[in-house]
mmCIF file with all atom_site columns, C-alpha atoms in Angstrom:
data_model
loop_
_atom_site.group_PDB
_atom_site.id
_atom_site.type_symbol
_atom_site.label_atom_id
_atom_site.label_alt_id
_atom_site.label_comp_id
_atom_site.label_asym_id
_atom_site.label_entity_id
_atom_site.label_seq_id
_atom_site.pdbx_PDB_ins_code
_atom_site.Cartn_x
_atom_site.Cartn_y
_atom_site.Cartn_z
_atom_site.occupancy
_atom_site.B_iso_or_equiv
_atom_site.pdbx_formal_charge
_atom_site.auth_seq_id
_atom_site.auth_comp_id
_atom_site.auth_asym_id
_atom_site.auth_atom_id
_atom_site.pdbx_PDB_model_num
ATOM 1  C CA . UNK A 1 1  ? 0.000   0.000   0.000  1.00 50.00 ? 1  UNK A CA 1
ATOM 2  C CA . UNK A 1 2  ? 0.971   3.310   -0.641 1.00 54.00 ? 2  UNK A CA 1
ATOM 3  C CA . UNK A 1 3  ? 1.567   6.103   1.710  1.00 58.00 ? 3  UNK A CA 1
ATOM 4  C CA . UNK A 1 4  ? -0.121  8.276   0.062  1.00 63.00 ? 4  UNK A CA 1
ATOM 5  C CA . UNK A 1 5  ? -3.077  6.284   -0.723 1.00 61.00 ? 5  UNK A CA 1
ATOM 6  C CA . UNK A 1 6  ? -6.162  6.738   1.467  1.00 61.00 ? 6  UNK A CA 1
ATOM 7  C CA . UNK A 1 7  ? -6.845  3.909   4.053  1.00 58.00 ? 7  UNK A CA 1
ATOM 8  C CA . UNK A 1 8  ? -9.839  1.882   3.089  1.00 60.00 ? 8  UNK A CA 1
ATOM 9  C CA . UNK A 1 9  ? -13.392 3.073   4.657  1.00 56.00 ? 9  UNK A CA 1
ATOM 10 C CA . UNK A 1 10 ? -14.442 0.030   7.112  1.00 54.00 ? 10 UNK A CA 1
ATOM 11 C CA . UNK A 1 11 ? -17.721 -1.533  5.307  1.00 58.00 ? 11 UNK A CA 1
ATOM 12 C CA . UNK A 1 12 ? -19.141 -0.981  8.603  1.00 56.00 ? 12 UNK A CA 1
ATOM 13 C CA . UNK A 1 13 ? -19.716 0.458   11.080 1.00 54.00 ? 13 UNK A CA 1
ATOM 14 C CA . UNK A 1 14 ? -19.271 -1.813  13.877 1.00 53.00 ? 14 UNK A CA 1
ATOM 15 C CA . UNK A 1 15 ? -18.371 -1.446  17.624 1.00 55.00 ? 15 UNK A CA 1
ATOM 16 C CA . UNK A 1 16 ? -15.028 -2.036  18.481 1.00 60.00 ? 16 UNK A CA 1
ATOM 17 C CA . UNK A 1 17 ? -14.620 -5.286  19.476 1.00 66.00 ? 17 UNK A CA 1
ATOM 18 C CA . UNK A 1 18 ? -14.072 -5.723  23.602 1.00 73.00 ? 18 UNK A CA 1
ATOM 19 C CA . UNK A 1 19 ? -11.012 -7.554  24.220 1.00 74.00 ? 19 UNK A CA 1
ATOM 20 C CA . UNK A 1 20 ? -11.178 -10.465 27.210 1.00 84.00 ? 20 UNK A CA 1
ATOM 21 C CA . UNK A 1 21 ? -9.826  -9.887  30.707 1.00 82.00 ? 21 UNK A CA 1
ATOM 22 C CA . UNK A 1 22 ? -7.105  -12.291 30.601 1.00 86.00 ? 22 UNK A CA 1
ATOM 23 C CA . UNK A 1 23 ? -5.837  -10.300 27.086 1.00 87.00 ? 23 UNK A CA 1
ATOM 24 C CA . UNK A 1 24 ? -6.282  -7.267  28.563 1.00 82.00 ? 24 UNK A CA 1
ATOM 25 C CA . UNK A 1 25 ? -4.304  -8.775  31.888 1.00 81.00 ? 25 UNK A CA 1
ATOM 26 C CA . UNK A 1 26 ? -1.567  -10.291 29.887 1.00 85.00 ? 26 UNK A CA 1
ATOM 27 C CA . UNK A 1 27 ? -1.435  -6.782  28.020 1.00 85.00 ? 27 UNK A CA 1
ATOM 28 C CA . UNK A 1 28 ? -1.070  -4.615  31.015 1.00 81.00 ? 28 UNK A CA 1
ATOM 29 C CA . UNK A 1 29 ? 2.015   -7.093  32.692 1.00 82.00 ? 29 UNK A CA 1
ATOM 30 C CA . UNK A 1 30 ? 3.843   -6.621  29.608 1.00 84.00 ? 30 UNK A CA 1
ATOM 31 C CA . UNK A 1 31 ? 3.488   -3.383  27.833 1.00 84.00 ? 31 UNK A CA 1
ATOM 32 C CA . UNK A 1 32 ? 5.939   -1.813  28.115 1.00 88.00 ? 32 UNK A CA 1
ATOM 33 C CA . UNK A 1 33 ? 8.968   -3.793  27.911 1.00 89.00 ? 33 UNK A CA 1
ATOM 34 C CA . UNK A 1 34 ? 10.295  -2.685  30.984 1.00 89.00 ? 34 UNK A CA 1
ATOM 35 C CA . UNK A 1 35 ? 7.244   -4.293  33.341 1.00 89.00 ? 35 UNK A CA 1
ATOM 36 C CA . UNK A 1 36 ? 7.922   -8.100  31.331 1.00 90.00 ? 36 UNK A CA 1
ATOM 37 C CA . UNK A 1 37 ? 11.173  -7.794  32.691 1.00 92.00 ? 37 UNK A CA 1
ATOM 38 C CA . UNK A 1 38 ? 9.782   -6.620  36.250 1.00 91.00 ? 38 UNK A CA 1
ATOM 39 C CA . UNK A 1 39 ? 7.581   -9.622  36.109 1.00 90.00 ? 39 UNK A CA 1
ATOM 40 C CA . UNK A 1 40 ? 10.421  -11.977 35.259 1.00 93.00 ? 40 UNK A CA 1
ATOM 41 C CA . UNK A 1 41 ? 12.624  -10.784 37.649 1.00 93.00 ? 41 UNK A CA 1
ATOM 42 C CA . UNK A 1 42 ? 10.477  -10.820 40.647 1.00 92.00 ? 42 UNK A CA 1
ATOM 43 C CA . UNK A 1 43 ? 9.441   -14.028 39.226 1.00 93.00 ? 43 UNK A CA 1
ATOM 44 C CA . UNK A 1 44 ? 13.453  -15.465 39.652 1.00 95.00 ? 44 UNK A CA 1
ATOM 45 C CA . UNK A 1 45 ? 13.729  -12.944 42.985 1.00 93.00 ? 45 UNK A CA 1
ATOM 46 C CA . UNK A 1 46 ? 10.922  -14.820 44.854 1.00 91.00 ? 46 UNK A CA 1
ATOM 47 C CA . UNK A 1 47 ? 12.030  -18.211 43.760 1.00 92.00 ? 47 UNK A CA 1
ATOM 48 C CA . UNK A 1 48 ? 15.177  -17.598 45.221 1.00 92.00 ? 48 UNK A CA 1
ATOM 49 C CA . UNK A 1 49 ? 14.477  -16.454 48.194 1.00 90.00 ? 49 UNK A CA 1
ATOM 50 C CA . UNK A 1 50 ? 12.345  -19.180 48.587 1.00 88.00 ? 50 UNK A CA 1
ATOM 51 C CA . UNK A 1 51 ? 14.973  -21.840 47.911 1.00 89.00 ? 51 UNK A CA 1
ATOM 52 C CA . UNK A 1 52 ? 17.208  -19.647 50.649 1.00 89.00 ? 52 UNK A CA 1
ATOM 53 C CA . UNK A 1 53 ? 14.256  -19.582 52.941 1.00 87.00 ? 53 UNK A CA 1
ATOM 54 C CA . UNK A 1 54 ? 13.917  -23.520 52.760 1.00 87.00 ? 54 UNK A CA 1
ATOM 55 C CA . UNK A 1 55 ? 17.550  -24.579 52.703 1.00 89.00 ? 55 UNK A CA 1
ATOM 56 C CA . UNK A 1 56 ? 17.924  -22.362 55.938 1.00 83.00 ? 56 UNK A CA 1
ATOM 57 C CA . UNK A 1 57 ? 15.687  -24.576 57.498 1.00 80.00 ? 57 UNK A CA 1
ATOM 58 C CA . UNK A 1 58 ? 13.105  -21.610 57.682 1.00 74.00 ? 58 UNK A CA 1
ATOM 59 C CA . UNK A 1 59 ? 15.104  -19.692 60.333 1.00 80.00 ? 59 UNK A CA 1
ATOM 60 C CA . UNK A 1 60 ? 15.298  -16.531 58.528 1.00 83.00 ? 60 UNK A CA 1
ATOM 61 C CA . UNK A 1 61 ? 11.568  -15.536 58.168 1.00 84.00 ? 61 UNK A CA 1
ATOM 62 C CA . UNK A 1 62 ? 13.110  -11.874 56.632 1.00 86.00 ? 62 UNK A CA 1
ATOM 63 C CA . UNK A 1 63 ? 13.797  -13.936 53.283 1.00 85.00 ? 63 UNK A CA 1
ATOM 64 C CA . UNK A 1 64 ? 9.935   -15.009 52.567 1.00 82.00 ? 64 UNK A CA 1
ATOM 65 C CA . UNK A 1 65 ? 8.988   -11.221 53.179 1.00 86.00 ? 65 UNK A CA 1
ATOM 66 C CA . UNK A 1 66 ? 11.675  -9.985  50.859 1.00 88.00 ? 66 UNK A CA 1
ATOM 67 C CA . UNK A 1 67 ? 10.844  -12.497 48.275 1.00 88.00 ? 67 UNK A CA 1
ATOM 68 C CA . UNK A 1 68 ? 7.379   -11.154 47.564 1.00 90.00 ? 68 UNK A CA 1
ATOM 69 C CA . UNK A 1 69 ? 8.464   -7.278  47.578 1.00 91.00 ? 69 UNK A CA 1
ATOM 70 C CA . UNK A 1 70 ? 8.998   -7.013  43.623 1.00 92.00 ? 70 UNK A CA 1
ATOM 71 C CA . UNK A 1 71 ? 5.722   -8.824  42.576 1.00 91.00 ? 71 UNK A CA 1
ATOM 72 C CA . UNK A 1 72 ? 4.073   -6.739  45.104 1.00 92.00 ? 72 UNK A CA 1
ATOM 73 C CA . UNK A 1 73 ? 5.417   -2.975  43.883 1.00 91.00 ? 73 UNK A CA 1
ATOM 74 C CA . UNK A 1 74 ? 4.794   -4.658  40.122 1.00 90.00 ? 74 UNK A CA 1
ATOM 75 C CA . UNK A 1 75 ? 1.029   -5.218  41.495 1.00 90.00 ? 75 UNK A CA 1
ATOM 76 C CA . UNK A 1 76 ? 0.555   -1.651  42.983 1.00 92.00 ? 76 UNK A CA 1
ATOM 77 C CA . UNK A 1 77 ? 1.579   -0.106  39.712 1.00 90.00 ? 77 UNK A CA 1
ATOM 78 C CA . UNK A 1 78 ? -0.631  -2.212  37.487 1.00 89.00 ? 78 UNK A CA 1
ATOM 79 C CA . UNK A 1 79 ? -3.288  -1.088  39.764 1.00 91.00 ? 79 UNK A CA 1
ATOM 80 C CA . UNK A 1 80 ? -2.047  2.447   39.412 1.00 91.00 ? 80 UNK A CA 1
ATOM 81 C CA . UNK A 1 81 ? -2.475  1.709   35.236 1.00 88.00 ? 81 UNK A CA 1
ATOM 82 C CA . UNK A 1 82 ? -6.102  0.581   35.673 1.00 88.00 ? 82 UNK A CA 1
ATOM 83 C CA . UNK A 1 83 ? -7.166  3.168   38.081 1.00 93.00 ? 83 UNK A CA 1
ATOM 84 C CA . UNK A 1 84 ? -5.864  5.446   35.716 1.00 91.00 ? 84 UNK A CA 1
ATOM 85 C CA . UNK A 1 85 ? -7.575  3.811   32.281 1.00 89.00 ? 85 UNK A CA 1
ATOM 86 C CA . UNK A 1 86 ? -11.175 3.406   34.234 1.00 91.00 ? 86 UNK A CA 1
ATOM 87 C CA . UNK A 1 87 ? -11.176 7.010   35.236 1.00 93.00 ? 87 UNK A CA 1
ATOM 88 C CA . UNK A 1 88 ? -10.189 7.792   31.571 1.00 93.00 ? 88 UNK A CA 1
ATOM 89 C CA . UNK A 1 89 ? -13.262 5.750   30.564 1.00 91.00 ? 89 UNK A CA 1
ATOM 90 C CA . UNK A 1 90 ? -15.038 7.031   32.638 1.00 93.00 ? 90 UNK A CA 1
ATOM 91 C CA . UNK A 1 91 ? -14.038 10.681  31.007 1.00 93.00 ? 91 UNK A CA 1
ATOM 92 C CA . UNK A 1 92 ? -15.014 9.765   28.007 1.00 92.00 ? 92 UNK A CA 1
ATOM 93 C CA . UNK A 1 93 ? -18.511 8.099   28.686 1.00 91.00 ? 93 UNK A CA 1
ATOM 94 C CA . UNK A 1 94 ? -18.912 12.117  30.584 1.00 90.00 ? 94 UNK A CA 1
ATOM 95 C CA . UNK A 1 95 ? -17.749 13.629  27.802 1.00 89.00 ? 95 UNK A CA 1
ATOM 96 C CA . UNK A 1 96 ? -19.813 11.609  25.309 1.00 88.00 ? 96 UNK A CA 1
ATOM 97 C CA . UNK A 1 97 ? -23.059 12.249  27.396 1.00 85.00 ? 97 UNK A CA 1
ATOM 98 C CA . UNK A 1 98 ? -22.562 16.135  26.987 1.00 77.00 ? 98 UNK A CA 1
#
């Protein structure tokens, strides 16, 4: 195609299709690149801590805290994302109302 060719006009007019939770889930932990590799690595983080925690005879109880700290900040922001995308929503729905 041709950049200065005009797109095609949709035959349609249909509603944009709503994409599942567990797309839209699997979207938001890893867009952008950087929160796939926060994922990953508290992934690895918490399963080593975990293998410390049980070699050590579960003295240490410090190491099963600290293994769940990154997956924990990575859930607080992807809250912080969808807080942020319903009250956009929710903008728009206002602003379509008008």
């Amino acid at each position: 195609m041709d950049e200065k060719s005009p797109a095609p006009a949709p035959i349609e007019s249909a509603p944009p299709a709503k994409t599942s939770l567990i797309k839209t889930r699997i979207r938001q932990l890893t867009t952008p690149w950087w929160r796939l590799v926060w994922l990953i690595g508290g992934v690895i983080w918490a399963v080593v801590f975990n293998v410390l925690y049980v070699t050590g005879d579960g003295t240490q109880e410090w190491l099963g805290i600290a293994s769940v700290i990154p997956i924990a900040a990575l859930l607080v922001d992807l809250l912080r994302v969808e807080r942020l995308e319903r009250a956009a929503a929710q903008k728009r729905k206002a602003k379509l109302k008008q």
